[in-house]
Short mmCIF file of C-alpha atoms in Angstrom, two decimals:
data_model
loop_
_atom_site.label_atom_id
_atom_site.label_comp_id
_atom_site.label_asym_id
_atom_site.label_seq_id
_atom_site.Cartn_x
_atom_site.Cartn_y
_atom_site.Cartn_z
CA MET A 236 113.53 65.12 54.27
CA SER A 237 110.00 65.90 55.29
CA THR A 238 109.47 68.55 57.91
CA THR A 239 106.08 67.37 59.17
CA THR A 240 105.12 68.27 62.70
CA TRP A 241 103.47 64.87 63.02
CA HIS A 242 105.00 62.59 65.62
CA ALA A 243 104.40 58.91 66.09
CA ASP A 244 101.92 57.96 68.78
CA PRO A 245 103.53 56.32 71.86
CA ASN A 246 101.46 53.19 71.28
CA LEU A 247 102.64 52.96 67.70
CA LEU A 248 106.27 53.25 68.83
CA ARG A 249 105.71 50.64 71.52
CA ALA A 250 104.19 48.27 68.97
CA TYR A 251 107.18 48.87 66.73
CA VAL A 252 109.73 48.15 69.46
CA GLU A 253 107.84 45.04 70.50
CA GLY A 254 107.74 43.80 66.92
CA ARG A 255 104.00 44.01 66.50
CA LEU A 256 103.98 46.21 63.40
CA ASP A 257 103.95 44.68 59.97
CA ALA A 258 106.79 45.36 57.58
CA VAL A 259 105.22 48.14 55.58
CA LEU A 260 104.16 50.07 58.66
CA SER A 261 107.58 49.48 60.29
CA ALA A 262 109.36 50.65 57.19
CA SER A 263 107.17 53.75 57.04
CA LEU A 264 107.83 54.47 60.69
CA GLU A 265 111.56 53.91 60.25
CA ARG A 266 111.69 56.42 57.39
CA HIS A 267 109.96 58.94 59.63
CA VAL A 268 112.28 58.17 62.57
CA ASP A 269 115.31 58.61 60.29
CA ALA A 270 114.44 62.27 60.00
CA CYS A 271 112.80 62.92 63.36
CA ALA A 272 115.01 63.35 66.43
CA HIS A 273 111.93 63.70 68.62
CA CYS A 274 110.54 60.27 67.74
CA ARG A 275 114.03 58.78 68.06
CA SER A 276 114.23 60.07 71.61
CA GLN A 277 110.76 58.67 72.36
CA ILE A 278 112.00 55.17 71.55
CA GLY A 279 114.60 55.46 74.33
CA PRO A 280 112.44 54.49 77.32
CA LEU A 281 110.88 51.57 75.43
CA VAL A 282 114.13 49.66 74.91
CA GLU A 283 115.39 47.19 77.50
CA VAL A 284 117.94 48.89 79.74
CA PRO A 285 120.12 45.77 80.33
CA VAL A 286 120.81 45.45 76.61
CA LEU A 287 121.88 49.07 76.40
CA GLU A 288 124.01 48.92 79.53
CA GLU A 289 125.71 45.72 78.40
CA ALA A 290 126.66 47.25 75.08
CA TRP A 291 127.79 50.45 76.75
CA SER A 292 130.15 48.72 79.15
CA GLY A 293 131.79 47.08 76.15
CA ILE A 294 132.10 50.41 74.38
CA ARG A 295 133.64 52.11 77.39
CA THR A 296 136.17 49.34 77.84
CA GLY A 297 136.95 49.45 74.14
CA ILE A 298 137.54 53.18 74.19
CA GLU A 299 139.65 53.04 77.31
CA SER A 300 141.80 50.16 76.14
CA GLY A 301 142.29 51.98 72.84
CA ARG A 302 144.14 54.59 74.83
CA LEU A 303 146.23 52.25 76.94
CA PRO A 304 149.97 52.77 76.62
CA LEU A 305 151.83 50.59 74.17
CA LEU A 306 153.57 48.59 76.90
CA VAL A 307 150.30 47.69 78.56
CA ARG A 308 148.70 46.69 75.27
CA LEU A 309 151.74 44.48 74.65
CA ALA A 310 151.30 42.88 78.08
CA GLN A 311 147.62 42.30 77.25
CA ARG A 312 148.60 40.63 74.02
CA LEU A 313 150.66 38.27 76.18
CA GLY A 314 147.64 37.36 78.23
CA LEU A 315 147.30 40.06 80.88
CA PRO A 316 143.62 40.33 81.85
CA GLU A 317 141.89 43.49 80.69
CA PRO A 318 141.00 45.02 84.10
CA THR A 319 144.57 44.59 85.28
CA GLY A 320 145.73 46.31 82.12
CA ILE A 321 143.57 49.33 82.81
CA LEU A 322 144.85 49.34 86.37
CA LEU A 323 148.42 49.36 85.11
CA ALA A 324 147.72 52.12 82.66
CA ALA A 325 146.97 54.37 85.59
CA THR A 326 150.43 53.68 86.95
CA ALA A 327 152.50 56.79 86.55
CA SER A 328 155.80 54.92 86.55
CA LEU A 329 154.90 53.32 83.26
CA ARG A 330 155.29 56.69 81.69
CA LEU A 331 158.41 56.41 79.63
CA THR A 332 159.94 59.62 80.96
CA TRP A 333 160.36 58.23 84.42
CA LEU A 334 161.46 54.85 83.22
CA THR A 335 164.12 56.11 80.84
CA GLY A 336 165.28 58.62 83.45
CA GLY A 337 165.90 55.88 85.96
CA LEU A 338 167.61 53.59 83.50
CA VAL A 339 169.82 56.32 82.01
CA THR A 340 171.00 57.20 85.51
CA LEU A 341 171.75 53.56 86.09
CA CYS A 342 173.76 53.42 82.85
CA PHE A 343 175.91 56.37 83.88
CA VAL A 344 176.50 54.89 87.29
CA THR A 345 177.49 51.56 85.78
CA LEU A 346 179.86 53.35 83.45
CA ALA A 347 181.39 55.20 86.41
CA SER A 348 181.93 51.94 88.23
CA ILE A 349 183.54 50.39 85.13
CA LEU A 350 185.86 53.38 84.58
CA ALA A 351 186.96 53.24 88.21
CA ASP A 352 188.08 49.71 87.37
CA GLY A 353 186.37 47.94 90.20
CA ALA A 354 187.83 50.20 92.82
CA ALA A 355 184.49 51.92 93.25
CA LEU A 356 181.46 49.68 93.04
CA TRP A 357 179.50 51.95 95.32
CA PRO A 358 177.89 54.20 92.68
CA PHE A 359 176.22 51.18 91.15
CA LEU A 360 175.32 49.68 94.50
CA LEU A 361 173.90 53.01 95.58
CA VAL A 362 171.62 53.54 92.60
CA ALA A 363 170.61 50.07 91.36
CA PRO A 364 168.48 48.99 94.36
CA LEU A 365 166.86 52.40 94.53
CA VAL A 366 165.56 52.35 90.94
CA PRO A 367 162.79 49.78 91.56
CA VAL A 368 162.02 51.21 94.99
CA LEU A 369 161.58 54.73 93.68
CA GLY A 370 159.65 53.28 90.74
CA VAL A 371 157.12 51.78 93.11
CA ALA A 372 156.92 55.02 95.08
CA VAL A 373 156.46 57.15 91.98
CA SER A 374 153.75 54.88 90.61
CA TYR A 375 151.26 56.47 92.97
CA GLY A 376 151.12 59.74 91.15
CA PRO A 377 152.37 63.20 91.96
CA ALA A 378 150.28 63.92 95.04
CA GLU A 379 151.38 63.13 98.56
CA GLU A 380 148.53 60.78 99.26
CA PRO A 381 148.70 57.84 101.67
CA PHE A 382 147.07 55.59 99.03
CA GLU A 383 143.71 57.02 99.98
CA ALA A 384 142.59 58.66 96.79
CA LEU A 385 143.62 55.69 94.69
CA THR A 386 141.00 53.28 95.84
CA VAL A 387 138.21 55.79 95.63
CA THR A 388 138.43 55.56 91.87
CA THR A 389 138.90 51.81 91.48
CA PRO A 390 136.73 48.87 92.36
CA TYR A 391 139.76 46.89 93.47
CA GLY A 392 141.16 46.31 96.91
CA ARG A 393 144.14 48.41 97.77
CA ALA A 394 146.36 45.43 98.38
CA ARG A 395 145.73 44.13 94.89
CA LEU A 396 146.22 47.53 93.35
CA ILE A 397 149.54 48.02 95.07
CA MET A 398 150.79 44.51 94.33
CA VAL A 399 149.90 44.84 90.64
CA ARG A 400 151.71 48.14 90.37
CA THR A 401 154.72 46.90 92.29
CA LEU A 402 155.01 43.85 90.09
CA ALA A 403 154.72 45.97 86.96
CA VAL A 404 157.53 48.24 88.11
CA LEU A 405 159.73 45.29 88.99
CA THR A 406 159.09 43.60 85.66
CA LEU A 407 160.16 46.73 83.85
CA THR A 408 163.20 47.72 85.91
CA LEU A 409 164.78 44.52 87.20
CA PRO A 410 165.83 42.92 83.89
CA ALA A 411 167.48 46.10 82.66
CA ALA A 412 169.27 46.69 85.93
CA ALA A 413 170.39 43.07 86.08
CA LEU A 414 171.83 43.27 82.54
CA LEU A 415 173.77 46.39 83.47
CA GLY A 416 175.00 44.63 86.59
CA LEU A 417 176.57 41.92 84.43
CA THR A 418 178.85 44.46 82.76
CA LEU A 419 180.35 45.43 86.11
CA PRO A 420 183.94 44.65 86.96
CA GLY A 421 184.68 42.77 90.13
CA PRO A 422 183.07 39.58 91.40
CA ALA A 423 180.24 38.29 89.22
CA TRP A 424 177.86 37.66 92.13
CA VAL A 425 177.55 41.40 92.71
CA ALA A 426 175.44 41.58 89.57
CA VAL A 427 172.80 39.57 91.41
CA ALA A 428 173.54 40.47 94.99
CA TRP A 429 172.13 43.98 94.76
CA LEU A 430 168.71 42.42 94.17
CA GLY A 431 168.69 41.49 97.87
CA PRO A 432 168.42 45.03 99.21
CA ALA A 433 166.28 46.07 96.24
CA LEU A 434 163.62 43.46 96.96
CA ALA A 435 163.86 43.94 100.72
CA MET A 436 163.28 47.65 100.40
CA ILE A 437 159.92 47.18 98.69
CA PRO A 438 158.02 45.73 101.67
CA LEU A 439 159.82 48.31 103.80
CA LEU A 440 158.61 51.04 101.49
CA LEU A 441 155.04 49.76 101.57
CA ALA A 442 155.08 49.44 105.36
CA LEU A 443 156.46 52.94 105.80
CA ALA A 444 154.10 54.32 103.15
CA SER A 445 151.12 52.98 105.04
CA LEU A 446 152.12 55.35 107.83
CA THR A 447 153.56 58.34 106.03
CA GLY A 448 152.52 58.22 102.38
CA PRO A 449 154.76 56.99 99.56
CA ARG A 450 156.84 60.11 99.02
CA LEU A 451 158.16 60.49 102.53
CA ALA A 452 158.67 56.74 102.82
CA ALA A 453 160.74 56.70 99.63
CA SER A 454 162.82 59.66 100.81
CA LEU A 455 163.52 58.02 104.17
CA LEU A 456 164.54 54.75 102.52
CA SER A 457 166.75 56.49 99.96
CA LEU A 458 168.49 58.44 102.69
CA GLY A 459 168.99 55.32 104.75
CA TRP A 460 170.39 53.33 101.85
CA THR A 461 172.64 56.17 100.71
CA GLY A 462 174.02 56.54 104.22
CA LEU A 463 174.74 52.83 104.44
CA VAL A 464 176.48 52.64 101.05
CA LEU A 465 178.56 55.80 101.59
CA PHE A 466 179.56 54.66 105.08
CA ALA A 467 180.73 51.34 103.64
CA ALA A 468 182.55 53.05 100.78
CA ARG A 469 184.85 54.91 103.17
CA ASP A 470 186.93 52.10 104.58
CA LEU A 471 185.12 48.79 104.09
CA PRO A 472 185.41 46.55 100.98
CA SER A 473 183.29 47.94 98.13
CA THR A 474 181.03 44.89 98.13
CA TRP A 475 180.27 45.17 101.84
CA PRO A 476 176.68 46.42 101.48
CA VAL A 477 175.66 43.27 99.63
CA GLU A 478 177.65 40.63 101.52
CA GLY A 479 176.11 37.66 103.31
CA THR A 480 175.55 39.03 106.81
CA GLN A 481 174.04 42.23 105.49
CA GLN A 482 171.75 40.26 103.16
CA VAL A 483 170.41 38.38 106.17
CA ALA A 484 169.73 41.69 107.85
CA TYR A 485 167.83 42.96 104.79
CA LEU A 486 165.80 39.78 104.67
CA THR A 487 164.92 40.12 108.34
CA LEU A 488 163.81 43.70 107.82
CA ALA A 489 161.70 42.69 104.82
CA VAL A 490 159.99 39.92 106.78
CA LEU A 491 159.34 42.29 109.66
CA ALA A 492 157.86 44.86 107.28
CA ALA A 493 155.62 42.28 105.65
CA ALA A 494 154.47 41.07 109.06
CA PHE A 495 153.77 44.64 110.09
CA LEU A 496 151.64 45.17 106.99
CA TRP A 497 149.78 41.94 107.60
CA VAL A 498 149.04 42.75 111.24
CA ARG A 499 147.90 46.22 110.32
CA SER A 500 145.48 44.96 107.69
CA GLN A 501 144.18 42.25 110.05
CA ARG A 502 143.64 44.74 112.85
CA THR A 503 141.50 46.95 110.67
CA GLN A 504 139.46 43.93 109.54
CA GLN A 505 139.70 44.92 105.94
CA ILE A 506 142.11 43.45 103.45
CA GLY A 507 144.62 45.95 102.20
CA VAL A 508 143.28 48.83 104.22
CA ALA A 509 146.64 49.41 105.86
CA LEU A 510 148.12 50.41 102.55
CA MET B 120 116.89 59.46 78.74
CA GLY B 121 115.64 61.33 75.73
CA MET B 122 113.83 64.04 77.62
CA GLU B 123 116.85 66.30 78.17
CA ALA B 124 115.71 68.27 75.15
CA PRO B 125 116.53 71.83 76.33
CA ALA B 126 119.96 73.17 75.41
CA GLU B 127 120.61 70.07 73.35
CA VAL B 128 124.02 69.91 71.79
CA GLU B 129 124.06 68.99 68.13
CA ASP B 130 125.26 65.55 67.09
CA ALA B 131 128.01 66.98 64.91
CA VAL B 132 129.40 69.00 67.83
CA LEU B 133 129.35 65.96 70.09
CA LEU B 134 131.04 63.90 67.41
CA ARG B 135 133.86 66.42 67.22
CA ALA B 136 134.24 66.29 71.01
CA ALA B 137 134.27 62.49 70.81
CA ALA B 138 137.05 62.65 68.23
CA ASP B 139 139.05 64.68 70.75
CA GLY B 140 138.69 61.85 73.21
CA ASP B 141 135.70 63.05 75.25
CA LEU B 142 134.08 59.92 76.68
CA GLY B 143 131.19 62.02 78.00
CA ALA B 144 130.34 63.09 74.46
CA VAL B 145 130.33 59.47 73.35
CA ARG B 146 127.97 58.70 76.20
CA VAL B 147 125.54 61.47 75.21
CA LEU B 148 125.57 60.25 71.60
CA TYR B 149 125.02 56.74 72.88
CA GLU B 150 122.02 57.73 74.98
CA ARG B 151 120.60 59.58 72.01
CA HIS B 152 121.11 56.96 69.32
CA ALA B 153 121.62 53.54 70.89
CA PRO B 154 117.97 52.93 71.86
CA TRP B 155 116.39 53.38 68.44
CA LEU B 156 119.34 51.64 66.81
CA THR B 157 118.90 48.69 69.17
CA ALA B 158 115.16 48.58 68.56
CA ARG B 159 115.72 48.60 64.81
CA LEU B 160 118.36 45.86 64.95
CA MET B 161 116.09 43.76 67.17
CA ARG B 162 113.45 43.99 64.47
CA ARG B 163 115.88 42.31 62.10
CA CYS B 164 117.69 39.80 64.25
CA ASN B 165 116.24 37.85 67.14
CA ASP B 166 119.60 37.02 68.68
CA ARG B 167 120.11 39.42 71.56
CA GLU B 168 123.83 38.73 71.76
CA VAL B 169 124.38 39.64 68.12
CA VAL B 170 122.49 42.89 68.62
CA VAL B 171 124.56 43.82 71.68
CA ASP B 172 127.76 43.07 69.76
CA VAL B 173 126.65 45.07 66.75
CA VAL B 174 125.66 48.09 68.87
CA GLN B 175 129.06 47.91 70.56
CA ASP B 176 130.93 47.65 67.28
CA THR B 177 128.92 50.49 65.79
CA PHE B 178 129.72 52.96 68.53
CA LEU B 179 133.36 51.93 68.68
CA ALA B 180 133.54 52.47 64.92
CA MET B 181 131.83 55.83 65.39
CA TRP B 182 134.42 56.79 68.01
CA GLN B 183 137.30 55.68 65.82
CA ASP B 184 136.03 57.39 62.70
CA ALA B 185 134.64 60.47 64.45
CA ALA B 186 137.60 62.56 63.32
CA THR B 187 137.07 61.67 59.67
CA TRP B 188 133.32 62.22 59.65
CA ARG B 189 132.31 64.85 57.12
CA SER B 190 129.44 66.89 58.45
CA ASP B 191 127.33 66.48 55.33
CA GLY B 192 124.52 64.31 56.58
CA GLU B 193 122.65 63.01 59.57
CA VAL B 194 124.66 61.21 62.22
CA ALA B 195 121.64 58.93 62.68
CA GLY B 196 121.73 57.75 59.07
CA TRP B 197 125.48 57.28 59.21
CA LEU B 198 125.20 55.16 62.38
CA TRP B 199 122.46 53.00 60.87
CA GLY B 200 124.64 52.42 57.81
CA ILE B 201 127.48 51.18 59.99
CA ALA B 202 125.21 49.14 62.23
CA PHE B 203 123.28 47.26 59.59
CA ARG B 204 126.38 46.44 57.57
CA ARG B 205 128.09 45.15 60.73
CA MET B 206 125.09 42.99 61.40
CA VAL B 207 125.08 41.53 57.92
CA SER B 208 128.77 40.66 58.17
CA ARG B 209 128.24 39.22 61.66
CA LEU B 210 125.50 37.01 60.28
CA ARG B 211 127.84 35.81 57.59
CA GLN B 212 130.46 34.78 60.14
CA ARG B 213 128.06 32.62 62.10
CA LYS B 214 124.88 31.06 60.86
CA GLN B 215 122.40 33.16 62.78
CA THR B 216 118.68 33.39 62.53
CA VAL B 217 117.39 36.50 60.90
CA LEU B 218 113.95 37.68 61.69
CA MET B 219 112.51 39.48 58.74
CA PRO B 220 109.59 41.69 59.68
CA GLU B 221 106.13 40.21 59.42
CA TRP B 222 104.45 41.37 56.25
CA ASP B 223 100.94 40.38 56.97
CA GLY B 224 99.40 43.06 59.18
CA ALA B 225 96.39 40.91 60.03
CA ALA B 226 98.61 38.16 61.43
CA THR B 227 100.23 40.49 63.96
CA GLY B 228 96.81 41.48 65.23
CA LEU B 229 97.66 45.15 65.50
CA LEU B 230 95.58 47.92 64.15
CA PRO B 231 97.42 51.23 64.40
CA ALA B 232 95.53 54.25 65.61
CA ALA B 233 93.46 55.70 62.79
CA GLU B 234 95.40 58.94 62.81
CA ASP B 235 98.78 57.18 62.53
CA GLN B 236 97.48 54.99 59.74
CA VAL B 237 96.25 58.02 57.84
CA LEU B 238 99.41 60.05 58.30
CA LEU B 239 101.74 57.23 57.36
CA ASP B 240 99.50 56.45 54.42
CA VAL B 241 99.93 59.98 53.08
CA GLU B 242 103.42 59.07 52.00
CA TYR B 243 103.31 55.30 51.82
CA GLY B 244 99.68 54.40 51.32
CA ASP B 245 99.60 53.09 47.80
CA LEU B 246 103.13 51.83 48.07
CA GLY B 247 102.22 49.89 51.21
CA THR B 248 99.36 48.17 49.48
CA ALA B 249 101.54 47.48 46.48
CA LEU B 250 104.29 46.05 48.67
CA ARG B 251 101.85 43.75 50.41
CA ARG B 252 100.88 42.31 47.04
CA LEU B 253 104.44 41.10 46.41
CA SER B 254 105.45 37.51 47.01
CA PRO B 255 107.51 36.92 50.20
CA GLU B 256 110.81 36.45 48.30
CA PHE B 257 110.32 39.70 46.42
CA ARG B 258 109.34 41.59 49.55
CA ALA B 259 112.48 40.43 51.34
CA VAL B 260 114.63 41.74 48.49
CA VAL B 261 112.80 45.07 48.43
CA GLN B 262 113.13 45.35 52.20
CA ALA B 263 116.88 44.70 52.09
CA CYS B 264 117.86 46.64 48.97
CA VAL B 265 115.37 49.48 48.93
CA LEU B 266 114.16 50.08 52.48
CA ASP B 267 117.34 49.09 54.36
CA GLY B 268 119.67 50.38 51.66
CA LEU B 269 121.93 47.38 51.28
CA THR B 270 123.94 46.68 48.15
CA THR B 271 122.89 43.59 46.19
CA ARG B 272 125.97 41.77 47.47
CA GLU B 273 125.09 42.53 51.11
CA ALA B 274 121.49 41.57 50.50
CA SER B 275 122.59 38.26 49.04
CA ARG B 276 124.54 37.55 52.23
CA LEU B 277 121.62 38.52 54.39
CA LEU B 278 119.09 36.48 52.49
CA GLY B 279 121.36 33.57 51.74
CA VAL B 280 120.81 33.61 47.99
CA ARG B 281 123.14 34.34 45.08
CA GLU B 282 123.81 37.94 44.14
CA ASN B 283 122.37 37.41 40.67
CA THR B 284 119.19 36.06 42.19
CA VAL B 285 118.87 39.22 44.26
CA LYS B 286 119.30 41.36 41.16
CA THR B 287 116.71 39.42 39.20
CA ARG B 288 114.20 39.45 42.05
CA LEU B 289 114.72 43.15 42.66
CA HIS B 290 114.19 43.87 38.97
CA ARG B 291 110.98 41.84 38.84
CA ALA B 292 109.74 43.25 42.15
CA LYS B 293 110.15 46.78 40.83
CA ALA B 294 108.20 45.91 37.71
CA GLN B 295 105.41 44.38 39.79
CA LEU B 296 105.33 47.42 42.08
CA ARG B 297 105.03 49.74 39.09
CA ASP B 298 102.12 47.69 37.74
CA SER B 299 100.41 47.52 41.13
CA LEU B 300 100.76 51.24 41.69
CA ALA B 301 99.28 51.93 38.26
CA ASP B 302 96.37 49.59 39.06
CA LEU B 303 95.79 51.24 42.41
CA ARG B 304 95.85 54.67 40.87
CA LEU B 305 93.29 53.57 38.32
CA GLU B 306 91.15 51.94 41.02
CA GLY B 307 91.27 55.24 42.90
CA LEU B 308 90.06 57.12 39.85
CA THR B 309 87.12 54.87 39.17
#
């Protein structure tokens, strides 16, 4: 390639960009530009910025979605909107290590309950509702952050962010846990009944987390639930923690927690700010 | 944009960083190459949406193939190769208008600065005159196959004529160019 020190005149470049050069002159200029980084860079300011920005946003999205985890790409294939997919990809609980860890634990616990021949349902009842709850708590990353840092990096409201993540965790954990529940000995309704405390604990977790951060909230809830299940295991029927009256109590707590969250976000005049 | 010349990182280095997943490196390459690429595509297709799509596709392809890029050429030329081929195949998918550059300098009403004219003429002077003497169909084939570096098949897609027609026209255009250049040389001597 030629190593001339000649560089195209700004007016010539402008005429080229605006399409005012004839073909021979354009072709000549293009051959020069092929070999001249300086003239290439001079074209930069002459090109419409919106066109460049539009193309760039597509490129960035393309690159980022190329790196989305397999599960998220699968969900996108099924119609999940792209921004939500990227949001989910940032969810730590989708990392397979955590997910398999939780489910393997659940398998062992189920096995223990089966081997005890129905006499001891409590290991399953202890662990199963906690898997989705801890999943939601873990999905906020390793740091003890009261959801603050999250929203700094996303253009979404906190409420939406948290709901999307919560739903993702539930979609991944509930079916597996429910299937395992079906293999349990004892009354068949237990396989479904544990969902009551599991679902009730999620608004509780979110309400607590808005005060203390997700880690502490999850620890408090786990301790509370463990205490309840172990207390019941001592001399009450093994299904006591998921029987009717208790379910009503869980539901009441869940409603209270949701109301608390709502009031808090109303008081601060900003949707989702309480979380 | 463009003026951050000092301590400039080479394209090949940036491309390697991009292959390792560095979005910042992709951005620098984009700022360096997207503007001229866009300008060049706009000269060939007057549909803004197609150009945006092609620029997008080109840089995504660059990012995907960055790891396999052999550092034996200019990144700029490589990008243009991807971009123009993408555009031709895009045009095949939909029936889009192509804007071939205007060949008649007088019609565009632009007279380049004398110095530019002279310097460009050093390399392309006679050829330019010879090219202008070609008929429009022949010029289009020369533009596509010779100047833009398309294969005859790609050129046939772009121009909407059969591949054999492209070959014939290219052959005849070359013959005419040779004759014109000989004439011009002789005119210059006399």
